[in-house]
mmCIF file of C-alpha atoms in Angstrom:
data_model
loop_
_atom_site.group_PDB
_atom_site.id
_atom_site.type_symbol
_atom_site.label_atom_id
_atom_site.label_comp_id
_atom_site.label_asym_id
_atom_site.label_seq_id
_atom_site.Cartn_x
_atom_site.Cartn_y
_atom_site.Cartn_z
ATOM 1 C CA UNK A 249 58.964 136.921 91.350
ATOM 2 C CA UNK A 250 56.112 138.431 93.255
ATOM 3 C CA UNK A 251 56.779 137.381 97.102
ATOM 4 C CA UNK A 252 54.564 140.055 98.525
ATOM 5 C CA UNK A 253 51.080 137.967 98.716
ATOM 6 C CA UNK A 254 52.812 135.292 100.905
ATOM 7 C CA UNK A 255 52.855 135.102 104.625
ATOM 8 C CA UNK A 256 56.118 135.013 106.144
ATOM 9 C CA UNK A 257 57.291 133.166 108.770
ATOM 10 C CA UNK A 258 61.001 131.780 109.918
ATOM 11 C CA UNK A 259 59.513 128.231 108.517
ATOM 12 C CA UNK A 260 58.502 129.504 105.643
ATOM 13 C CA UNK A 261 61.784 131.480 104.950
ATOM 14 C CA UNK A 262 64.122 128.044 105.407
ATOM 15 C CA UNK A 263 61.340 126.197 103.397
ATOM 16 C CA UNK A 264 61.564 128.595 100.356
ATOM 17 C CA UNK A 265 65.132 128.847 100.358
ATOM 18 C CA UNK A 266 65.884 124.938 100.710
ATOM 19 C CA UNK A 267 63.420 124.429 97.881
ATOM 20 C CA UNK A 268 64.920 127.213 95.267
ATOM 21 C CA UNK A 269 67.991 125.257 96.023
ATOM 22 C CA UNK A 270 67.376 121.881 95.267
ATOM 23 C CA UNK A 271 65.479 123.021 92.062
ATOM 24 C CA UNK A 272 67.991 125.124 90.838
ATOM 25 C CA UNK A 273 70.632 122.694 91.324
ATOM 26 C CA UNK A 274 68.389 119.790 90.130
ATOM 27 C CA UNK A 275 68.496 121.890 86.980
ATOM 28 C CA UNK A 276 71.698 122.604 86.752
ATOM 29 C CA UNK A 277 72.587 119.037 86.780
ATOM 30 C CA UNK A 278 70.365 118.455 83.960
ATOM 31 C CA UNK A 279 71.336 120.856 81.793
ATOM 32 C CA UNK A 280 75.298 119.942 82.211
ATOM 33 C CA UNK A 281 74.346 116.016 81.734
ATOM 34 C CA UNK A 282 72.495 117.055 78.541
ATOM 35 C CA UNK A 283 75.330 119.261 77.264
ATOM 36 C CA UNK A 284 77.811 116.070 78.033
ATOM 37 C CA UNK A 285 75.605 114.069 76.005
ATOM 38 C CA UNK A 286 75.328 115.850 73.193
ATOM 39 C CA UNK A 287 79.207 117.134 73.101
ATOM 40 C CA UNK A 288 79.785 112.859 73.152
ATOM 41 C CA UNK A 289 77.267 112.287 70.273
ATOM 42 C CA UNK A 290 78.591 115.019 68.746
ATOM 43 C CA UNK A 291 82.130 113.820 68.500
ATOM 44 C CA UNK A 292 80.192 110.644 67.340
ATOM 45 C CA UNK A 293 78.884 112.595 64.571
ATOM 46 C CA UNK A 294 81.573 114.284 63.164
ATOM 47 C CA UNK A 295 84.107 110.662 62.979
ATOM 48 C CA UNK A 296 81.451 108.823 61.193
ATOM 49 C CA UNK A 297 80.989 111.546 59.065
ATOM 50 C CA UNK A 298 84.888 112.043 58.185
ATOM 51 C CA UNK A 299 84.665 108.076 58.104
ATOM 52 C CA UNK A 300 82.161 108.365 54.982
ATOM 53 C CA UNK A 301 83.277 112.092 53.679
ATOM 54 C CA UNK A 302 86.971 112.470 54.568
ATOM 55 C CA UNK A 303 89.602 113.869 51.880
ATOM 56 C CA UNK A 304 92.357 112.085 53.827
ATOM 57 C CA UNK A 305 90.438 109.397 55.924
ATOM 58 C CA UNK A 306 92.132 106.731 53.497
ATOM 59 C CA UNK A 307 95.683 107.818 55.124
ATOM 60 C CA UNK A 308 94.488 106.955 58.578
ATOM 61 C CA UNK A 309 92.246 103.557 57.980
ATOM 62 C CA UNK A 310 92.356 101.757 61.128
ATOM 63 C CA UNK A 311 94.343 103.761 63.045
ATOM 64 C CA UNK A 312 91.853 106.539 63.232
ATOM 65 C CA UNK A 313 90.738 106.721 66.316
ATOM 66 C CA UNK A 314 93.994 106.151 67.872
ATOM 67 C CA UNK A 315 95.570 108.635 66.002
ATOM 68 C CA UNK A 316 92.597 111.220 66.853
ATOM 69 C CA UNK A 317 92.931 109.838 70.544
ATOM 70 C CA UNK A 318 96.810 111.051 70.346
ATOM 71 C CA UNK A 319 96.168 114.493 68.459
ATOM 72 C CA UNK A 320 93.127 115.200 71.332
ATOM 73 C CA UNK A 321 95.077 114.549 74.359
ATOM 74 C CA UNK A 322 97.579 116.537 72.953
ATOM 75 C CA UNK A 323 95.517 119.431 73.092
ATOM 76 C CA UNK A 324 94.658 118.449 76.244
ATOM 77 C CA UNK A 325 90.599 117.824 75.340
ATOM 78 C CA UNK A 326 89.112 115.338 78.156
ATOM 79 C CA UNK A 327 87.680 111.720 77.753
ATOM 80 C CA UNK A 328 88.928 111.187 74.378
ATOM 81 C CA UNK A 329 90.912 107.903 75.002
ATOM 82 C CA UNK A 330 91.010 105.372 72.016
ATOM 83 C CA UNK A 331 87.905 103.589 73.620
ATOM 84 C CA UNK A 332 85.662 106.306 74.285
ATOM 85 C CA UNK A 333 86.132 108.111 70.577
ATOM 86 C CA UNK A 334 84.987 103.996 70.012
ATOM 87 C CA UNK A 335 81.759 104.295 72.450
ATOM 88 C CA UNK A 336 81.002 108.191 70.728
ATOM 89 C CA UNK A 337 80.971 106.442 67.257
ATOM 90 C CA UNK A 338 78.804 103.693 68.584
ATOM 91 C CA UNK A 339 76.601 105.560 70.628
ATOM 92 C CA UNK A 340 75.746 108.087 67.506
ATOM 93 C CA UNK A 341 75.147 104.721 65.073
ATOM 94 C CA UNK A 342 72.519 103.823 67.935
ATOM 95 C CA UNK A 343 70.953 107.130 68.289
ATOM 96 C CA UNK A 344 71.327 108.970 65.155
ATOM 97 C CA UNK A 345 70.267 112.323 65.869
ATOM 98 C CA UNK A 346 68.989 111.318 69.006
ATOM 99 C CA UNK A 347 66.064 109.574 67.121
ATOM 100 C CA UNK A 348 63.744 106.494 67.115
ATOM 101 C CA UNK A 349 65.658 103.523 66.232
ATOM 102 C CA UNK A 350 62.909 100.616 67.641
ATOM 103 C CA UNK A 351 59.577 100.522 66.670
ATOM 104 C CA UNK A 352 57.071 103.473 67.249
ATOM 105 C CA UNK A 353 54.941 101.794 70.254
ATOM 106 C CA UNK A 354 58.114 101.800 72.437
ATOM 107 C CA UNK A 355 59.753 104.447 71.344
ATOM 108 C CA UNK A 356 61.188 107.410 73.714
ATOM 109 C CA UNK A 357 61.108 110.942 72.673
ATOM 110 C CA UNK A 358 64.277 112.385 71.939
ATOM 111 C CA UNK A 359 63.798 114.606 74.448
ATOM 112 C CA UNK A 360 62.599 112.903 77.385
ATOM 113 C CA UNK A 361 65.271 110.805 76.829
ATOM 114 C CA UNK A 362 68.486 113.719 77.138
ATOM 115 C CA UNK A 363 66.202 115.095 79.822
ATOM 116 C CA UNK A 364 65.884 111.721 81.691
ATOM 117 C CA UNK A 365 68.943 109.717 80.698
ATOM 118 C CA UNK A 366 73.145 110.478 81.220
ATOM 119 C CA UNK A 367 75.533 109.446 79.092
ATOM 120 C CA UNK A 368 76.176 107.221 81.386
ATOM 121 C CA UNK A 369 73.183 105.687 81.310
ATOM 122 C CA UNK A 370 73.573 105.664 77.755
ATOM 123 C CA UNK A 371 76.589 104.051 77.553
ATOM 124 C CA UNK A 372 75.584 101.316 79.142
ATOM 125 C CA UNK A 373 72.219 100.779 77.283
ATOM 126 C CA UNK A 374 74.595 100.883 73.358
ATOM 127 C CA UNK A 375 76.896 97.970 74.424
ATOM 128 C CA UNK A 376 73.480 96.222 74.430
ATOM 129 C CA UNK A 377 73.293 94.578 71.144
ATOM 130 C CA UNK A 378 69.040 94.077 70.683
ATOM 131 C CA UNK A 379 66.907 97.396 69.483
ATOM 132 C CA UNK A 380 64.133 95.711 71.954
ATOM 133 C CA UNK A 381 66.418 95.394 74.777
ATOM 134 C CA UNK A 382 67.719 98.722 74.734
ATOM 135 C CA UNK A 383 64.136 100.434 74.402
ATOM 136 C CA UNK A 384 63.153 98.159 77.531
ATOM 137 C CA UNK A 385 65.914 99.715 79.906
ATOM 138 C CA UNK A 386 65.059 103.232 78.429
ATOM 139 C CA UNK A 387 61.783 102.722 79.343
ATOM 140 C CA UNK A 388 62.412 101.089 82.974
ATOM 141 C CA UNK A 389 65.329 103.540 83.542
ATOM 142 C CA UNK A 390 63.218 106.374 83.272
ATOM 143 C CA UNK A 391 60.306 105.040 84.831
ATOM 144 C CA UNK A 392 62.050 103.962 87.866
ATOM 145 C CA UNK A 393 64.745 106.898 87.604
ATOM 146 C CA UNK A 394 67.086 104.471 88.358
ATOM 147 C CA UNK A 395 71.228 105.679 88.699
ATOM 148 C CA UNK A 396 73.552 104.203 86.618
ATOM 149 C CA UNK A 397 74.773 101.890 89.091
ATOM 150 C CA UNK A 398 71.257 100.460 89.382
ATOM 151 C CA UNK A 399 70.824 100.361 85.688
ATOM 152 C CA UNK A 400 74.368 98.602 85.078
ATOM 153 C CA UNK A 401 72.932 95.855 88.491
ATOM 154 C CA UNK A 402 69.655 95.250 86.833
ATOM 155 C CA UNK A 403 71.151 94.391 83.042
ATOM 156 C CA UNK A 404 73.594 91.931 85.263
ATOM 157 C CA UNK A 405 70.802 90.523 87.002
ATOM 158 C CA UNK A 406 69.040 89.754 83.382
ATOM 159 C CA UNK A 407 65.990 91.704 83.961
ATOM 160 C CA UNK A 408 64.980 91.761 80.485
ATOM 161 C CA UNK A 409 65.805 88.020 80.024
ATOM 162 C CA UNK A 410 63.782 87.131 83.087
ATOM 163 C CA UNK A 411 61.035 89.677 82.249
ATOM 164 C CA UNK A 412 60.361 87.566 78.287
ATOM 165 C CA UNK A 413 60.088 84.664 80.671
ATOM 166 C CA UNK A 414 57.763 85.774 83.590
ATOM 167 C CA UNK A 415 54.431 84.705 83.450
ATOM 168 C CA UNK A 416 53.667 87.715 85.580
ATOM 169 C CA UNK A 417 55.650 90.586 84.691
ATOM 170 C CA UNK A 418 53.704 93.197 87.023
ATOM 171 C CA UNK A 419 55.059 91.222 90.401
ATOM 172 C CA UNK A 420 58.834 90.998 89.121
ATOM 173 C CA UNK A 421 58.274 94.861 87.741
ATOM 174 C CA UNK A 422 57.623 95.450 91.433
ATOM 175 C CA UNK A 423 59.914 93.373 92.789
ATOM 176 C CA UNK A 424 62.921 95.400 90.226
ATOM 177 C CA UNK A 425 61.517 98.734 91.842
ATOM 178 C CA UNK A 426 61.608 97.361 95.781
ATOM 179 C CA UNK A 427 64.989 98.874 97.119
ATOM 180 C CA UNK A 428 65.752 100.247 93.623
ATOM 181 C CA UNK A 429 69.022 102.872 94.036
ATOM 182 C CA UNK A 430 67.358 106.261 92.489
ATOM 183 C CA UNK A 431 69.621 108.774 90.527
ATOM 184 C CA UNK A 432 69.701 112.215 92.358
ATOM 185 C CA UNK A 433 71.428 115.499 91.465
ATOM 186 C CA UNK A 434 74.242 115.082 93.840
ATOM 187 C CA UNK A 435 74.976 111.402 92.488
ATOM 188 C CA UNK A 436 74.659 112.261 88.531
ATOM 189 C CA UNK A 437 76.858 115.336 89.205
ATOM 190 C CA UNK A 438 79.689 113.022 90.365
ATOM 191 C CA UNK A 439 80.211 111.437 87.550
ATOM 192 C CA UNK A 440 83.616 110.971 86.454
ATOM 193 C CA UNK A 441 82.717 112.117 82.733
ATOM 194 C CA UNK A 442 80.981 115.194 83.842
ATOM 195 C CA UNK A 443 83.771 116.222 86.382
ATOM 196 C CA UNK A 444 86.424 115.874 83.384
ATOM 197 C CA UNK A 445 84.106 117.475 81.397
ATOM 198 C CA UNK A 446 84.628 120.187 83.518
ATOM 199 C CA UNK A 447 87.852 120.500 84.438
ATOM 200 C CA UNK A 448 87.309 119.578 87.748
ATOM 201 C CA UNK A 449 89.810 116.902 89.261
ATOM 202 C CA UNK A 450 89.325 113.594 89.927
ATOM 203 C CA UNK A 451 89.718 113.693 93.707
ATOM 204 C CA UNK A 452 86.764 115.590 93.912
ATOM 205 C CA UNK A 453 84.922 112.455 92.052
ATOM 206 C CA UNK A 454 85.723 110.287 95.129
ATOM 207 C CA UNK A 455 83.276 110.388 98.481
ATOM 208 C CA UNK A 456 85.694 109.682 101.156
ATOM 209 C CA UNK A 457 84.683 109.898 104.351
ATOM 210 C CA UNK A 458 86.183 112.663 106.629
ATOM 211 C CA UNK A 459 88.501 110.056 108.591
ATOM 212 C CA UNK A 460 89.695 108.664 104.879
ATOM 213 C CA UNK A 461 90.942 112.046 103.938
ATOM 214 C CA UNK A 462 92.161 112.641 107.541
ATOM 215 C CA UNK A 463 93.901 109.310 107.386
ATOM 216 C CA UNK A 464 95.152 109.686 103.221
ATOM 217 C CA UNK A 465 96.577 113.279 104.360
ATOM 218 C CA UNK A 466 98.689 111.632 106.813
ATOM 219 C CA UNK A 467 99.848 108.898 104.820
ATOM 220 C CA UNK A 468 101.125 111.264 102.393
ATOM 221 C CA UNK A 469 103.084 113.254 104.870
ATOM 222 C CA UNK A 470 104.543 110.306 106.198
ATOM 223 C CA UNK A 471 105.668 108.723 103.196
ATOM 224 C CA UNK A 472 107.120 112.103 102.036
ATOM 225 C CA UNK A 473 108.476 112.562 105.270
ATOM 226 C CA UNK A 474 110.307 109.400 104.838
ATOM 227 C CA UNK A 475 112.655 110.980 101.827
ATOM 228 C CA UNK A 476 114.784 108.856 100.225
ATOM 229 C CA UNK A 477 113.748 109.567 97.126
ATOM 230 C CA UNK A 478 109.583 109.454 97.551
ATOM 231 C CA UNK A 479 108.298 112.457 95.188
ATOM 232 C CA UNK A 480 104.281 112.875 95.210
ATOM 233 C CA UNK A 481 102.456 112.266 91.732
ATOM 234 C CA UNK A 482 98.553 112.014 92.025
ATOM 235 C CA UNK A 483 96.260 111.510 94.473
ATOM 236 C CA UNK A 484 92.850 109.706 93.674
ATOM 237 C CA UNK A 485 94.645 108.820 90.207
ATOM 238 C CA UNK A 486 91.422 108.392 87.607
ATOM 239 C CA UNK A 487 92.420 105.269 85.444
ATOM 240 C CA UNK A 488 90.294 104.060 82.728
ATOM 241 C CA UNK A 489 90.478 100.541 82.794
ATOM 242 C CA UNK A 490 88.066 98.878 79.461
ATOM 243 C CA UNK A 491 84.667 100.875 80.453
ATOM 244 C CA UNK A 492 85.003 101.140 84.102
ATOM 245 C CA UNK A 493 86.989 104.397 86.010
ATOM 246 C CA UNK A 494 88.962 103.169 88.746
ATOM 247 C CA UNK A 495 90.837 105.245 90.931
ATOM 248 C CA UNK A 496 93.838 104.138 93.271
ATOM 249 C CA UNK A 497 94.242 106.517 96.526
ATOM 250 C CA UNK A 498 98.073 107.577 96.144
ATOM 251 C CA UNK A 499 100.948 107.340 93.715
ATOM 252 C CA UNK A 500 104.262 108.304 94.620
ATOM 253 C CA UNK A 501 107.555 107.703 92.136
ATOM 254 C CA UNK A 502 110.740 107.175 93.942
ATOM 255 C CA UNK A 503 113.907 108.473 92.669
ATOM 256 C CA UNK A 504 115.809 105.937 93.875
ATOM 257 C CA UNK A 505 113.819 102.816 92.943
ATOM 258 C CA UNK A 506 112.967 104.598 89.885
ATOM 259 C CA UNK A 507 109.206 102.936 89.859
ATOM 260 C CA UNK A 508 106.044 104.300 90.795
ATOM 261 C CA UNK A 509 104.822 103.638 94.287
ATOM 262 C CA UNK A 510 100.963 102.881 94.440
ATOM 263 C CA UNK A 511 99.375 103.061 97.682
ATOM 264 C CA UNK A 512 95.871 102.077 98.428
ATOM 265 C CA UNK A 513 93.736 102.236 101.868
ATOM 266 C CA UNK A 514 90.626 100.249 103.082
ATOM 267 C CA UNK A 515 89.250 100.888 106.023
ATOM 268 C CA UNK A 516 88.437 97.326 106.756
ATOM 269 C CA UNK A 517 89.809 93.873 107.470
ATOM 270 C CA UNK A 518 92.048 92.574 104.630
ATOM 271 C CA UNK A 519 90.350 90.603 101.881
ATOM 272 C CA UNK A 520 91.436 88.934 98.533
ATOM 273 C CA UNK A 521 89.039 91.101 96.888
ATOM 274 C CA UNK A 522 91.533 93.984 98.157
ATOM 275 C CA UNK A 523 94.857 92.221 96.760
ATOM 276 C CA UNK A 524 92.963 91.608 93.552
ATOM 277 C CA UNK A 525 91.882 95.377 93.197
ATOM 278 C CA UNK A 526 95.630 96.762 93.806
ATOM 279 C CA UNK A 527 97.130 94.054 91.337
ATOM 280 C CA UNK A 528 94.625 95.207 88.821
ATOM 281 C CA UNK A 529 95.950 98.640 89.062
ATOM 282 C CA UNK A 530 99.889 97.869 89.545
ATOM 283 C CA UNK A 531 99.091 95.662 86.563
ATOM 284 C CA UNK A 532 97.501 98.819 84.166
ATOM 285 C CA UNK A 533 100.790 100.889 85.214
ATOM 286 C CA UNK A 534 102.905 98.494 84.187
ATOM 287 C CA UNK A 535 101.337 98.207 80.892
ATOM 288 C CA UNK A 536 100.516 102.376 80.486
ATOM 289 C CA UNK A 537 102.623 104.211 82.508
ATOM 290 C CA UNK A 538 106.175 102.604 82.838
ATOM 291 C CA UNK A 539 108.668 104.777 80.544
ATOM 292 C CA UNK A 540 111.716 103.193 79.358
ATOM 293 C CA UNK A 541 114.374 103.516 82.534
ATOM 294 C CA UNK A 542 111.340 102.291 84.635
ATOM 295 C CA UNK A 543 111.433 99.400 87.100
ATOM 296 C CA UNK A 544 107.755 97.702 87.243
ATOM 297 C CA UNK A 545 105.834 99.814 89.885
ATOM 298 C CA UNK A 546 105.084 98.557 93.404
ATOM 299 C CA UNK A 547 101.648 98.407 95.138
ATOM 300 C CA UNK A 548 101.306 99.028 99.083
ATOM 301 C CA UNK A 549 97.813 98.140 100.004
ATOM 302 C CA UNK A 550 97.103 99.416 104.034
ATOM 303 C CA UNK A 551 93.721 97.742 106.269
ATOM 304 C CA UNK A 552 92.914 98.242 109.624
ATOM 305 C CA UNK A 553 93.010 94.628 110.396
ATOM 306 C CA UNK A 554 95.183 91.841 109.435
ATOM 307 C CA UNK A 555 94.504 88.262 108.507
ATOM 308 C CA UNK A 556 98.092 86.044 108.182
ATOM 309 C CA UNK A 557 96.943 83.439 106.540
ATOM 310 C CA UNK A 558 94.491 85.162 103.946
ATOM 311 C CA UNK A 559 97.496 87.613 103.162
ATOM 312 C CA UNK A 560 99.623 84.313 102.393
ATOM 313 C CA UNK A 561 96.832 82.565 100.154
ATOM 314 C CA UNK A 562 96.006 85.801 98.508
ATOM 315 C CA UNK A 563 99.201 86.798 96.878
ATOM 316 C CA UNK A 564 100.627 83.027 96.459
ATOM 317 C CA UNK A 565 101.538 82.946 92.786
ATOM 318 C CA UNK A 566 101.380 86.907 92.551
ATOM 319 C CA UNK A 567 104.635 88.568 90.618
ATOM 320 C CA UNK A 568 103.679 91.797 91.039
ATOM 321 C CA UNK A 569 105.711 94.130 93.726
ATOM 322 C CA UNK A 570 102.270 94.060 96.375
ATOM 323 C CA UNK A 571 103.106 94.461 99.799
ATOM 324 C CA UNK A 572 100.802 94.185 102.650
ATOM 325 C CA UNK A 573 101.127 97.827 104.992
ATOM 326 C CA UNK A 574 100.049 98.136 108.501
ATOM 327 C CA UNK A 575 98.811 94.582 108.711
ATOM 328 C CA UNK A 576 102.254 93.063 107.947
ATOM 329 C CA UNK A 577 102.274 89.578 107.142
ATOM 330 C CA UNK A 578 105.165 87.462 108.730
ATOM 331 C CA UNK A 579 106.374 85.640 105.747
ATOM 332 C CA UNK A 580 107.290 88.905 103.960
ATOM 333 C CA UNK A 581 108.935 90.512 107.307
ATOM 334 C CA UNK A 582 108.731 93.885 108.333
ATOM 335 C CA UNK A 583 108.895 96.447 105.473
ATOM 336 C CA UNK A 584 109.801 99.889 105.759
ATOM 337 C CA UNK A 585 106.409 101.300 104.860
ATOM 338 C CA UNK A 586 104.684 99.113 107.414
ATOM 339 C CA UNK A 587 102.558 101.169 110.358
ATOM 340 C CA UNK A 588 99.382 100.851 112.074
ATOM 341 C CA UNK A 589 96.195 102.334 111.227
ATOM 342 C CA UNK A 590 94.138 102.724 114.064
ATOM 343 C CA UNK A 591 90.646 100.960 112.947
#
């Protein structure tokens, strides 16, 4: 690149350099969402085509895609859960070869569409089951450039229902767009399929705050501190639970308990929502995780507030081993992992 015609200033120097970096980095968070893409409809590609073309496919029937889950992970190849071999499959059916499959007026170019779309943005757009409604989020997705966080809010909100209804579509196009959450190269790069994708871990999926780490690094000295059989297992634990990735802060396994400890901040007051979140997750371990020998696991959730008589309403009929930390509520007494966080 020829630099000598320009005139140089400091300015200039911090413009140029700040704008070779966000383009090069733009780019490079294309080109790995593409690659993603096509390794996933890929995968797609090759089942359905042992499905039809197999020698031994009759052996496996059914259980094909859980056996292939079991062989995959044993070879330690990412994101190839049971489900997700199931949304490959279905997202090569609906895009096979990445080509039109609604009529030619609305259809996408294959191409603008890896260039403009990630597969999580695809993902969502397969589980919808009408060629028309699909091509109608392609076309909005792109247009608006929406993440995947705004496309999954505006198929919730029924935008395409409540579009075939409008009598004027322009004003409730515009009112979609107002305040519209935009995908940008730092965003799309966090996904949790790309980061697995690359071997990165899961921690570095999560955007805590600097007093959240602060705050989750002491926690996990303290509890270690505390012995008595605490040994550390994961932190920012990546759990696929149906289509969504969840991730619970810390988990711990005690020796002497024999369960797994789950432990789970909010920097807030305590809400049901909270309780509801933890149970969730205690309940997944209990179904995927517990080994025979295991006691169910416990869940400590930790808030910078307390709230007595929410606490009491929120885990009234709960069976699972939840325990409120830090905002200690009096029917339960004082439990041993119970300290203040300073709000």
């Amino acid at each position: 690149m020829d630099t000598t015609k320009y005139e140089w200033n400091f300015e200039k120097l911090v413009g140029s350099v700040r704008q070779v970096h966000e383009e090069l980095a733009a780019q490079a968070g294309r080109a790995v969402n593409i690659s993603l893409t096509l390794r996933n409809w890929l995968i797609g590609a090759y089942i359905s085509e042992f499905e039809l073309r197999g020698s031994d496919r009759a052996s496996y029937g059914d259980r094909l895609l859980s056996e292939l889950s079991r062989e995959l992970r044993r070879h330690k190849t990412s994101n190839t859960g049971r489900r997700q071999l199931y949304n490959y499959l279905a997202f090569y059916r609906a895009y096979p070869q990445i080509v039109r499959t609604v009529p030619a007026q609305l259809a996408i170019a294959p191409e603008k569409l890896l260039g403009s779309l990630s597969y999580s943005h695809f993902e969502l757009i397969v589980a919808l089951d009408d060629d028309l409604k699909r091509a109608f989020y392609e076309i909005e997705c792109i247009r608006g450039n929406w993440s995947v966080r705004e496309l999954k809010r505006q198929i919730n909100s029924l935008y395409y229902e409540r579009s075939e209804l409008s009598k004027d579509k322009t004003k409730l196009a515009a009112l979609a767009r107002k305040g519209a959450e935009t995908a940008e190269p730092r965003l799309a790069i966090r996904d949790p399929y790309i980061f697995e994708f690359l071997g990165l871990k899961s921690k570095e999926v999560m955007s805590e705050s600097h007093l959240e780490e602060q705050l989750l690094d002491k926690l996990q000295e303290f509890l270690l501190e505390l012995g008595h059989g605490f040994c550390f297992e994961a932190r920012q634990k990546r759990m696929l639970i149906g289509d969504t990735h969840n991730f619970v802060d810390l988990v711990f396994y005690h020796r002497v308990l024999k369960c797994h400890v789950l432990v789970e901040l909010k920097l807030e007051q305590f809400s049901h929502e909270n309780i509801g979140q933890l149970n969730t997750y205690v309940s997944w371990y209990k179904k995927n995780m517990v080994t025979e020998g295991d006691n169910p696991p416990i869940g400590i959730l930790l808030c910078t507030q307390r709230d007595r008589t929410m606490v009491e309403y929120a885990l009234a009929g709960m069976d699972n081993g939840l325990h409120p930390g830090g905002i200690c509520a009096g029917r339960y007494g004082q439990c041993t992992f119970c300290f203040q966080i300073p709000a």
